[in-house]
XYZ file of C-alpha atoms in Angstrom:
434
model
C 96.963 111.293 103.847
C 94.148 109.349 102.235
C 92.582 109.878 98.835
C 90.486 112.848 99.867
C 92.445 116.077 99.438
C 89.793 118.636 100.327
C 89.157 119.021 104.059
C 85.639 119.011 105.440
C 85.006 122.649 106.317
C 83.010 123.890 109.289
C 82.509 120.520 110.999
C 83.100 120.200 114.726
C 82.166 118.069 117.690
C 82.358 118.203 121.475
C 85.204 116.413 123.258
C 83.748 113.451 125.234
C 86.341 114.019 127.984
C 86.287 117.768 128.637
C 83.504 119.096 126.401
C 85.775 121.436 124.417
C 84.844 122.168 120.801
C 86.929 120.022 118.397
C 87.324 120.842 114.693
C 86.773 117.753 112.514
C 88.695 116.877 109.366
C 87.760 113.565 107.755
C 91.336 113.034 106.574
C 92.872 112.954 110.052
C 92.211 111.720 113.581
C 89.760 113.745 115.648
C 91.408 114.813 118.902
C 91.221 117.442 121.614
C 93.959 120.044 122.062
C 92.700 120.882 125.571
C 92.936 117.427 127.196
C 94.699 115.284 124.532
C 91.720 112.966 124.141
C 92.374 110.564 121.234
C 95.733 112.208 120.507
C 97.269 108.767 119.882
C 94.434 106.519 118.658
C 96.655 103.844 117.151
C 99.178 103.484 119.952
C 102.795 102.539 119.493
C 103.677 99.454 117.477
C 105.177 96.726 119.691
C 108.870 95.952 119.284
C 109.541 93.063 116.906
C 112.206 91.558 119.158
C 113.774 91.825 122.596
C 116.790 93.451 120.941
C 114.646 96.183 119.332
C 112.801 96.811 122.613
C 116.156 97.351 124.338
C 117.240 99.674 121.519
C 114.096 101.756 121.998
C 114.635 102.110 125.738
C 118.272 103.088 125.261
C 117.390 105.508 122.447
C 114.849 107.278 124.637
C 117.169 107.411 127.666
C 120.241 108.621 125.794
C 118.148 111.003 123.703
C 116.944 112.837 126.798
C 120.399 112.845 128.431
C 122.142 114.174 125.329
C 119.435 116.755 124.737
C 120.085 118.208 128.199
C 123.875 118.038 127.771
C 123.864 119.672 124.334
C 121.673 122.458 125.636
C 124.453 123.107 128.174
C 127.120 122.922 125.451
C 128.579 120.430 122.950
C 131.682 119.818 125.089
C 129.582 118.439 127.950
C 128.306 115.642 125.723
C 131.629 114.878 124.022
C 133.575 113.866 127.141
C 131.329 110.890 127.925
C 131.246 110.040 124.237
C 135.057 109.770 124.153
C 135.027 107.184 126.949
C 132.225 105.193 125.309
C 134.039 105.368 121.977
C 137.247 103.941 123.450
C 135.338 101.044 125.025
C 133.424 100.442 121.786
C 136.682 100.199 119.834
C 138.020 97.703 122.378
C 134.891 95.533 122.012
C 135.063 95.801 118.200
C 138.731 94.771 118.333
C 137.756 91.687 120.347
C 135.016 90.823 117.819
C 137.397 91.081 114.884
C 139.985 89.216 116.941
C 137.679 86.204 117.206
C 137.315 86.060 113.422
C 141.071 86.467 112.940
C 141.763 83.740 115.499
C 139.451 81.328 113.714
C 141.147 82.056 110.387
C 144.707 81.762 111.742
C 143.822 78.658 113.750
C 142.276 77.030 110.706
C 145.321 77.728 108.539
C 147.734 76.456 111.223
C 145.771 73.243 111.726
C 145.765 72.605 107.990
C 149.492 73.355 107.592
C 150.837 71.716 110.745
C 148.428 68.776 110.673
C 148.535 68.024 106.983
C 149.269 64.382 107.773
C 146.202 64.143 110.009
C 142.806 63.943 108.351
C 141.111 64.997 111.604
C 143.271 68.111 112.031
C 142.848 69.088 108.380
C 139.084 68.664 108.631
C 138.975 70.769 111.806
C 141.167 73.389 110.150
C 138.846 73.545 107.151
C 135.833 73.948 109.452
C 137.510 76.815 111.335
C 138.564 78.528 108.114
C 135.117 78.217 106.545
C 133.562 79.571 109.764
C 135.931 82.560 109.674
C 134.998 83.250 106.043
C 131.265 83.047 106.813
C 131.584 85.337 109.854
C 134.085 87.762 108.275
C 133.531 91.545 108.318
C 131.670 92.567 105.201
C 132.039 95.700 103.136
C 128.771 97.398 102.311
C 127.747 96.696 98.724
C 125.212 98.436 96.558
C 122.298 96.232 95.447
C 122.407 95.120 91.829
C 119.010 96.753 91.332
C 120.060 100.132 92.797
C 119.021 103.162 90.750
C 122.257 105.173 90.615
C 122.650 108.765 89.482
C 126.243 109.521 88.510
C 127.737 112.985 88.429
C 127.452 113.089 84.648
C 123.731 112.226 84.914
C 122.850 114.941 87.418
C 125.460 117.734 87.539
C 123.128 120.262 89.208
C 122.151 117.791 91.933
C 125.809 116.993 92.595
C 126.603 120.724 92.599
C 123.999 121.198 95.335
C 125.386 118.242 97.310
C 128.911 119.679 96.996
C 127.749 123.116 98.180
C 126.005 121.619 101.189
C 128.976 119.381 101.995
C 131.334 122.358 101.885
C 129.023 124.309 104.192
C 128.997 121.537 106.825
C 132.764 120.986 106.586
C 133.175 117.787 104.599
C 133.451 116.618 100.996
C 130.652 115.470 98.735
C 129.641 111.962 97.716
C 130.792 109.628 94.967
C 127.345 108.439 93.911
C 123.684 109.167 94.593
C 121.316 106.202 94.934
C 117.573 106.800 94.548
C 114.745 104.522 95.717
C 111.067 104.761 96.630
C 111.389 104.690 100.416
C 110.421 107.493 102.778
C 113.949 107.879 104.075
C 117.437 109.170 103.326
C 120.867 108.158 104.578
C 124.567 108.160 103.773
C 126.889 105.178 103.782
C 130.277 104.036 102.576
C 130.728 101.034 100.317
C 133.502 98.947 98.837
C 137.102 98.465 99.949
C 137.968 102.095 99.143
C 135.154 103.392 101.354
C 133.428 105.397 98.624
C 130.591 107.644 99.786
C 126.988 107.104 98.755
C 123.968 109.289 99.403
C 120.658 107.393 99.360
C 117.565 109.491 98.596
C 114.112 108.015 99.120
C 111.618 109.721 96.826
C 108.809 109.111 99.316
C 110.501 111.687 101.556
C 112.242 113.840 98.921
C 109.024 114.568 97.010
C 107.223 115.644 100.204
C 109.806 118.394 100.854
C 110.122 121.875 99.421
C 113.531 122.882 97.953
C 114.888 124.410 101.164
C 113.760 121.424 103.237
C 115.704 119.238 100.793
C 118.789 121.343 101.557
C 118.149 120.647 105.255
C 117.905 116.934 104.503
C 121.208 116.981 102.627
C 122.806 119.049 105.402
C 121.717 116.514 107.999
C 122.917 113.464 106.063
C 126.260 114.961 105.035
C 126.666 116.227 108.583
C 127.149 112.592 109.637
C 130.432 112.523 107.720
C 131.566 115.730 109.428
C 130.601 114.612 112.967
C 132.350 111.241 113.053
C 129.505 108.863 113.944
C 131.125 105.668 115.264
C 128.578 103.474 113.502
C 129.494 104.960 110.138
C 133.142 104.010 110.652
C 134.451 100.820 109.081
C 136.003 99.293 112.218
C 132.972 99.445 114.522
C 130.377 99.255 111.755
C 131.731 95.941 110.501
C 131.925 94.604 114.073
C 128.206 95.307 114.522
C 127.530 93.627 111.177
C 129.595 90.586 112.202
C 127.682 90.225 115.468
C 124.397 90.271 113.559
C 125.698 87.490 111.305
C 126.822 85.481 114.332
C 123.374 85.779 115.905
C 121.756 84.706 112.650
C 123.835 81.533 112.402
C 123.499 80.711 116.113
C 119.715 81.150 116.187
C 117.899 77.880 115.380
C 115.191 77.905 112.727
C 112.061 76.357 114.247
C 109.199 75.098 112.138
C 105.640 75.556 113.390
C 104.470 72.492 111.460
C 106.553 69.749 113.041
C 108.021 68.733 116.379
C 111.756 69.079 116.919
C 113.808 65.925 117.053
C 116.080 64.936 119.969
C 119.258 65.876 118.015
C 117.741 69.273 117.182
C 116.887 69.931 120.825
C 120.405 68.917 121.863
C 121.958 71.161 119.206
C 119.790 74.096 120.312
C 120.900 73.573 123.906
C 124.575 73.525 122.904
C 124.146 76.694 120.834
C 122.308 78.550 123.597
C 125.439 79.507 125.548
C 127.381 81.040 122.617
C 124.187 82.613 121.296
C 123.465 84.420 124.560
C 127.128 85.392 124.813
C 127.036 86.968 121.367
C 123.711 88.605 122.209
C 125.266 90.163 125.324
C 128.260 91.472 123.380
C 125.941 92.881 120.706
C 123.918 94.697 123.368
C 127.117 96.041 124.930
C 128.422 97.392 121.626
C 124.955 98.712 120.811
C 124.844 100.626 124.087
C 128.388 101.969 123.716
C 127.794 103.259 120.173
C 124.193 104.388 120.524
C 125.181 107.473 122.516
C 127.709 108.473 119.847
C 125.146 107.802 117.123
C 122.507 109.947 118.817
C 124.978 112.756 119.460
C 125.827 112.621 115.767
C 122.108 112.902 114.927
C 121.730 116.012 117.083
C 124.854 117.616 115.596
C 123.692 116.698 112.089
C 120.398 118.475 112.831
C 122.329 121.585 113.828
C 124.336 121.323 110.606
C 121.043 121.182 108.697
C 119.889 124.363 110.433
C 123.148 126.182 109.630
C 122.987 125.219 105.966
C 119.259 125.450 105.182
C 117.976 127.744 108.007
C 116.405 126.946 111.347
C 112.897 127.117 109.871
C 113.701 124.601 107.102
C 115.394 122.166 109.527
C 112.423 122.331 111.925
C 110.005 121.789 109.027
C 112.022 118.733 108.020
C 111.426 117.277 111.500
C 107.681 117.686 110.939
C 107.884 115.913 107.576
C 109.605 112.980 109.273
C 106.567 112.653 111.549
C 104.314 111.895 108.565
C 106.602 109.210 107.133
C 104.169 106.436 108.062
C 101.337 108.283 106.305
C 103.435 108.677 103.152
C 104.308 104.974 103.149
C 100.620 104.145 103.602
C 99.701 106.410 100.687
C 102.273 104.695 98.462
C 100.910 101.256 99.387
C 97.371 102.477 98.698
C 98.425 103.705 95.250
C 99.954 100.289 94.519
C 96.940 98.313 95.784
C 94.497 100.461 93.805
C 96.507 99.972 90.634
C 97.049 96.220 91.070
C 93.382 95.584 91.885
C 92.204 98.247 89.376
C 89.978 99.918 91.950
C 88.231 102.854 90.347
C 89.559 101.851 86.946
C 93.183 102.548 87.911
C 95.780 100.741 85.800
C 99.431 100.162 86.808
C 100.952 102.141 83.939
C 98.589 105.081 84.403
C 99.008 105.000 88.204
C 102.787 105.379 87.890
C 102.330 108.583 85.888
C 102.149 111.507 88.277
C 102.646 109.332 91.381
C 105.178 111.638 93.011
C 103.129 114.731 92.230
C 100.131 113.136 93.997
C 102.277 112.216 97.000
C 103.604 115.791 97.154
C 100.069 117.222 97.029
C 98.911 114.893 99.810
C 101.869 115.866 101.987
C 101.123 119.545 101.333
C 97.535 119.147 102.579
C 98.555 117.900 106.040
C 97.229 120.575 108.376
C 99.138 122.325 111.151
C 96.670 120.797 113.594
C 97.675 117.300 112.430
C 101.351 118.166 112.748
C 100.702 119.356 116.298
C 98.970 116.067 117.106
C 101.933 114.126 115.789
C 104.351 116.294 117.780
C 102.411 115.465 120.935
C 102.407 111.774 120.037
C 106.168 112.023 119.513
C 106.563 113.436 123.028
C 104.267 110.780 124.537
C 105.975 107.818 122.866
C 109.498 109.151 122.672
C 109.016 108.673 118.923
C 112.084 108.495 116.710
C 112.647 107.805 113.019
C 113.961 104.391 114.057
C 115.264 102.739 117.202
C 118.726 104.325 116.859
C 117.588 107.968 116.560
C 116.812 110.393 119.397
C 113.127 111.227 119.955
C 111.990 113.527 117.148
C 110.414 116.160 119.412
C 113.743 116.593 121.242
C 115.572 116.962 117.933
C 113.134 119.677 116.868
C 113.455 121.491 120.191
C 117.264 121.544 119.982
C 117.105 122.928 116.427
C 114.880 125.795 117.540
C 116.972 126.648 120.614
C 119.104 129.780 120.312
C 119.294 132.411 117.610
C 117.507 131.439 114.361
C 120.000 130.638 111.593
C 119.690 131.970 108.062
C 120.272 129.713 105.071
C 123.882 129.334 103.896
C 122.770 127.440 100.771
C 119.650 128.543 98.924
C 117.993 126.654 96.058
C 116.250 129.019 93.674
C 113.430 128.112 91.268
C 115.809 127.670 88.308
C 118.116 125.277 90.205
C 115.138 123.333 91.612
C 113.701 122.903 88.110
C 117.072 121.772 86.720
C 117.477 119.162 89.469
C 113.926 117.910 88.902
C 114.665 117.522 85.180
C 117.822 115.522 85.945
C 115.849 113.177 88.198
C 112.866 112.789 85.847
C 113.912 109.453 84.337
C 114.768 107.785 87.646
C 111.563 109.166 89.209
C 109.522 107.476 86.475
C 111.392 104.177 86.860
C 110.962 104.075 90.628
C 107.291 105.052 90.361
C 106.725 101.947 88.214
C 108.553 99.812 90.772
C 106.464 101.211 93.635
C 103.182 100.543 91.818
C 104.333 97.033 90.894
C 105.846 95.945 94.228
C 104.260 97.658 97.240
C 100.891 95.923 96.980
C 102.646 92.732 98.072
């Protein structure tokens, strides 16, 4: 998805491995369909941490297991999920219990030992620790671009129609940003629902693929993903905070002192304990999360059609290319390559991204599908491999669309989003160059 939009026509070369004739397109990697030569020229990015590497292995393992079980029937996958869910709730209860114990212990020490400076000081330390490590409600960023129902009635009407079709209710707000992603979440004490739409992905989709995207995201509410629940979700968040505070910050520019080394040694035991609990809860909830992803994909197929849901899986495979194109647009504007200026570059940004996505050839999609199968590629380390998700969508009788977006509705929604699209385009051009 580079700058060049017109493919080189009629060019070909011989495969150095098997000698087969290979069509060449300067925009994409040259590879051989016969022997898979150069099918994955970049290779997989290494995991950023031991925790992420473990997540990837678990995601791949559970993804394959659940794929086989769901092919046999949804009930086969739900029985194991019920046992894992019960254990996950027990672990989450223990995590929250630690925080509650610290808070209660701190208050008791302060009340019962009010005549002892040492006890009061210890009580204050325990109470402050409990406050720092407390479960946190998800909050919207102050800079979030929010579309309220009054701002975008046709968009909310579409969301409501899709939600009804998958068996849940709609959302309270829609948040729009420039990422190549989409997700749902709950925020605040009342657990209000928010749909996050990344324009990098949204603008690369046709109207029916957008219905599939909405069907998938809203399907998470209907399928009861453990990670989206408050009780377990906040326990995972708390464990991440614990790890952050227990992990020492080392400087590369100076040697550690003796007290620092001693402190690190003392913190090692609780840190590894928390790490082990985090891995346990990760493993117990990952299966439920992946099952929810598969069921959300099926919801997308029921609402938007099998063809639209499968096409959405292909669009997810070019997410890295879309992000690269957005960064390129920002760098060109900030450095004024080719005379580009930031204000002018923001105009028409999403139309250019949509055109680039539309020029990705079927041959390139096939290459990326094969790479997905080779790597066990997923959208992130908590999702099942994308090629397995696509296969499960296409298994069985093709579904027709339950919700259809016509040209008039698509145009109305685009008009409602015009102002926020322009604002986010300016942010992308300003910020992504680094």
